[in-house]
XYZ file of C-alpha atoms in Angstrom:
249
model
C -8.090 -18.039 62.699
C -4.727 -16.549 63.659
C -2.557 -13.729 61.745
C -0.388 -16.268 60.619
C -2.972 -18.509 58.393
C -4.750 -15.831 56.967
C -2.060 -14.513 55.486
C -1.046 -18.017 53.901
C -4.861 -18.152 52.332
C -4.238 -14.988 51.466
C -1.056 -16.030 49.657
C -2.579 -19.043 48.209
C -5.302 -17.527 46.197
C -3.472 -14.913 45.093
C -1.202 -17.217 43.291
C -3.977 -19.238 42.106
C -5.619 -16.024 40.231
C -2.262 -15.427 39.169
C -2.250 -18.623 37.580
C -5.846 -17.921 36.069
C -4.337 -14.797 34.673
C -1.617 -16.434 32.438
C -3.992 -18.782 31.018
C -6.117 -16.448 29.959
C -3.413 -14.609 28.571
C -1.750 -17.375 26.725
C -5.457 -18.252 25.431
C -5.543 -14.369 24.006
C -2.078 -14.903 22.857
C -3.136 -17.745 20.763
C -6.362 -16.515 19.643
C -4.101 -13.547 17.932
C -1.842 -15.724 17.111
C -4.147 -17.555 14.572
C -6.620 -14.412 14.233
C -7.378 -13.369 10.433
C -5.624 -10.065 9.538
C -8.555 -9.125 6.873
C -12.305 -9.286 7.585
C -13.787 -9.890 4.252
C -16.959 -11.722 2.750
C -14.042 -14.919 2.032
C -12.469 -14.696 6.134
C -14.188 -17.983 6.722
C -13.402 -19.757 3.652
C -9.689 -18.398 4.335
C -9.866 -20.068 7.898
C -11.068 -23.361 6.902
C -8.446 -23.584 3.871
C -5.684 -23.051 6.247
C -7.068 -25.696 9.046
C -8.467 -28.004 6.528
C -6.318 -28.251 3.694
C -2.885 -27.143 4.559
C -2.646 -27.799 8.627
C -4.397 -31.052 8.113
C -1.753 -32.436 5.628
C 0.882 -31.417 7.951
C 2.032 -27.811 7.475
C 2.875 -26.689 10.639
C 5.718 -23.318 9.763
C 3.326 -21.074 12.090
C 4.890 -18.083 9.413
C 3.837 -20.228 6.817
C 0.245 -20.320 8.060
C 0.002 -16.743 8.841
C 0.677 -15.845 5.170
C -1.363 -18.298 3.803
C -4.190 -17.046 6.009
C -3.562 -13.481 5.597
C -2.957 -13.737 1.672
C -6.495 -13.271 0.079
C -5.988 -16.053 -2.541
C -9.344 -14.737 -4.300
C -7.641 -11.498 -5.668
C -5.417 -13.745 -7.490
C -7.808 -15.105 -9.556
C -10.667 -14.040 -12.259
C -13.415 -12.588 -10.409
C -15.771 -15.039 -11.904
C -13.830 -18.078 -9.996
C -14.554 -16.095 -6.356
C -16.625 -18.623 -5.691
C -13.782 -21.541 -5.649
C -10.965 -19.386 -4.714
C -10.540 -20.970 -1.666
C -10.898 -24.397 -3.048
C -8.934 -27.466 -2.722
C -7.629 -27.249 -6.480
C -5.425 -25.734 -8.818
C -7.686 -22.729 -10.811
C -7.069 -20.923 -14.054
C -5.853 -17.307 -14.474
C -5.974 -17.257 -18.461
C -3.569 -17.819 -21.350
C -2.972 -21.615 -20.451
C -1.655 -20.795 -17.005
C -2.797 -21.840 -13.550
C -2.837 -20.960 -9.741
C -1.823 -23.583 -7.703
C -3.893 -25.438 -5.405
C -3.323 -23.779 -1.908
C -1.910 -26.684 0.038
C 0.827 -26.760 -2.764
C 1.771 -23.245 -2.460
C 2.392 -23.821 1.730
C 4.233 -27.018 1.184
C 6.635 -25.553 -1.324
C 7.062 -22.397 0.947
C 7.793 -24.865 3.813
C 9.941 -27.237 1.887
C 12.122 -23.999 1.297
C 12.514 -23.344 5.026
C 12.207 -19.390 4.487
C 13.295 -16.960 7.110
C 12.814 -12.977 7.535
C 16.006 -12.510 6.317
C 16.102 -14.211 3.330
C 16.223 -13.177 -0.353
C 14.062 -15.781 -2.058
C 13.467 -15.874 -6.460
C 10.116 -17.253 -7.869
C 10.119 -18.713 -11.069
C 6.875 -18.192 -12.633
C 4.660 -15.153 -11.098
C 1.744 -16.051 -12.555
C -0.872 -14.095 -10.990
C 1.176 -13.437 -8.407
C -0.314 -15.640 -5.598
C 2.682 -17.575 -4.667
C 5.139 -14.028 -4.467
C 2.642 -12.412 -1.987
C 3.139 -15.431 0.414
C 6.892 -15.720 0.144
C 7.049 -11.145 0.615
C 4.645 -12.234 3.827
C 7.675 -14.106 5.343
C 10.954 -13.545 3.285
C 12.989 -10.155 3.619
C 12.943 -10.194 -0.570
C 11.465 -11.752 -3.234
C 12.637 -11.725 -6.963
C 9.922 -13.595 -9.505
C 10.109 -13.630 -12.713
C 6.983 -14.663 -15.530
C 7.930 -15.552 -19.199
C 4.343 -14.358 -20.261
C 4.462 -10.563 -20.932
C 0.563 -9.989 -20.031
C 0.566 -11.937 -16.776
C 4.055 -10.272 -15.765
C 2.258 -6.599 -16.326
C -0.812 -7.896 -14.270
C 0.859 -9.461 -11.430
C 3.670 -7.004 -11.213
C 0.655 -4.222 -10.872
C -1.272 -5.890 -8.374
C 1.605 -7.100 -6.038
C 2.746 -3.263 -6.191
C -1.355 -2.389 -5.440
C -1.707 -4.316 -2.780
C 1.462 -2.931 -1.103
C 4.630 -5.392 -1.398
C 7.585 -3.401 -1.491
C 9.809 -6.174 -0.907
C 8.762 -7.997 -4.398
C 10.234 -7.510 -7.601
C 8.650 -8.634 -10.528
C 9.593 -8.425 -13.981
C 9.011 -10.057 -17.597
C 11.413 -13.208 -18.315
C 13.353 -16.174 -19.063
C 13.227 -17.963 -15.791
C 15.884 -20.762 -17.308
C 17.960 -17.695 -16.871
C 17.021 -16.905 -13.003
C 17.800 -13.158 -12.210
C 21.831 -13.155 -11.807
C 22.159 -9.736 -10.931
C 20.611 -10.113 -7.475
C 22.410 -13.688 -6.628
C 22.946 -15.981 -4.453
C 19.241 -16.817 -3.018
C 18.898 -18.419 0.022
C 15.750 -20.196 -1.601
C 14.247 -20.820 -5.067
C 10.587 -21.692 -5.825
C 9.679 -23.107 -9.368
C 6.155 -22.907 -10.349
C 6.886 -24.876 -13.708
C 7.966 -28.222 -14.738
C 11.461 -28.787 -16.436
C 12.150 -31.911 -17.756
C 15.484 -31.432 -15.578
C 16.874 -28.483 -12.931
C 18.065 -25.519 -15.225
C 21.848 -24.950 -14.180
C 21.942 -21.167 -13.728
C 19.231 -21.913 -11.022
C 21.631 -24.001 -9.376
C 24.405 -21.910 -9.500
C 22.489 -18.615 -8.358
C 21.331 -20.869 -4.995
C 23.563 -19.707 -2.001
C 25.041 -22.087 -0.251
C 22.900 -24.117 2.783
C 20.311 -22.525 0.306
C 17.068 -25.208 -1.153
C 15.673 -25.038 -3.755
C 11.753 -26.505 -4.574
C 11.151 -27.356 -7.853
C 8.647 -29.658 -10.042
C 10.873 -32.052 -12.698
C 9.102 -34.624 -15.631
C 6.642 -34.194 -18.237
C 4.348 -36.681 -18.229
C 5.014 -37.654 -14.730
C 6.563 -34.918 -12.673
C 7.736 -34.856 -9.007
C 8.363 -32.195 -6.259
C 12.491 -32.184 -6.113
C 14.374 -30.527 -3.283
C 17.526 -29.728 -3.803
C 20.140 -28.331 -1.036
C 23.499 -26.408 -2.410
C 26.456 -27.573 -0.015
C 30.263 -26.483 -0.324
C 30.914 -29.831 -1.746
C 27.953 -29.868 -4.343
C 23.917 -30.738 -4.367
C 22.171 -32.997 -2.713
C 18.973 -33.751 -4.020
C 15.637 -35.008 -2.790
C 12.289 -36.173 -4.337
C 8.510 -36.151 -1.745
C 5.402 -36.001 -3.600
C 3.702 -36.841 -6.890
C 2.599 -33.203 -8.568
C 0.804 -31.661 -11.693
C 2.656 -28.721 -13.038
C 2.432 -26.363 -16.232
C 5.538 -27.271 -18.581
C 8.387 -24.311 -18.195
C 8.713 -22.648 -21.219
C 11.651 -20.868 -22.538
C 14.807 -23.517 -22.587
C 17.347 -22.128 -24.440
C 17.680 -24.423 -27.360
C 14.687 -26.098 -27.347
């Protein structure tokens, strides 16, 4: 065999192990990609709620994912529901108030198209579930609960568990949080019977907000703040907690 051709074998195999290498590296790149961030006793049930519940109905906001997979949903709720944290339903967190099934909680963060730089208000903490995955992806997050003993809970374990870039405090959400508007995105975790105004007018513009409206039959709304007004946009059947607190009622 002459100079000439082993050097073109030579050439050819190298750029097939080349092209060996950058599989395997994408393959590593998407193993991390979708790796758990915490190794706990609930990692598995974590993994199959994200692939079987939320991917499966058609999430696919990768930063979406990532929070809902790196969230531990089962510090959010009474340790004697553990067991079903990572359930397919809504669960209760005491005083008449619920955590929301998970698939809910990524289709409302999705619906609101969230970025890293965003400033995003919650209305209704809660136990605080649904703040921790919007400070996973958003640069801020403002929520607000109406019930003093779940605001002192979730405010204390969202600052325990390390999110500097939530704020949580005790009130009206009818009333948003004007001092730190516009948001670029507003979740409700309540059910008006219509879209409280100063929630519309603290919504930036090109800003959405995701909110459930009705009482005895409520919907998932979107609504989108343009220069020349709203546009608004019902999806999906939901079951909601009333919002409390309208001024008047």
């Amino acid at each position: 065999m002459n100079r000439s051709l082993v050097l073109l074998c030579f050439l050819f195999l190298s750029l097939l192990a080349c092209q060996d290498f950058a599989r395997s590296e994408n393959v590593v790149a998407v193993d991390e990609q979708h790796a758990e961030p915490l190794q706990d006793e609930f990692s598995k049930e974590r993994r199959d709620m994200v692939e079987q519940q939320i991917r499966a109905r058609g999430v696919r906001d990768d930063k979406v994912l990532k929070a809902m997979w790196k969230v531990s949903r089962h510090l959010f709720v009474p340790e004697s529901h553990w067991e079903f944290a990572y359930a397919d339903t809504p669960l209760p967190i005491g005083l008449n108030q619920t955590i929301s099934q998970p698939f809910i909680v990524a289709y409302m963060t999705e619906a609101a198209k969230i970025s890293s730089k965003d400033k995003v208000l919650e209305i209704g903490t809660g136990s605080g579930y649904q703040a921790a995955v919007l400070g996973e992806i958003a640069n801020e997050v403002y929520t607000i609960e109406i019930v003093p003993e779940l605001a002192r809970q979730s405010g204390s374990l969202l600052k325990e568990l390390g999110y500097k870039n939530v704020f949580a405090k005790e009130g009206n959400g009818y009333l948003g949080w004007p001092e730190h508007a516009p948001f670029d995105a507003i979740i409700v975790t309540a059910a008006p019977d219509e879209v409280p105004k100063p929630l519309i007018e603290q919504l930036a513009v090109g800003g959405i907000m995701v909110i459930p409206v009705g009482t005895s039959y409520q919907e998932m709304m979107l609504l989108t703040k343009t220069k020349e007004g709203v546009t608004e946009k019902r999806t999906i059947p939901v079951r909601f907690v009333p919002m409390t607190g309208k001024p008047g009622s």
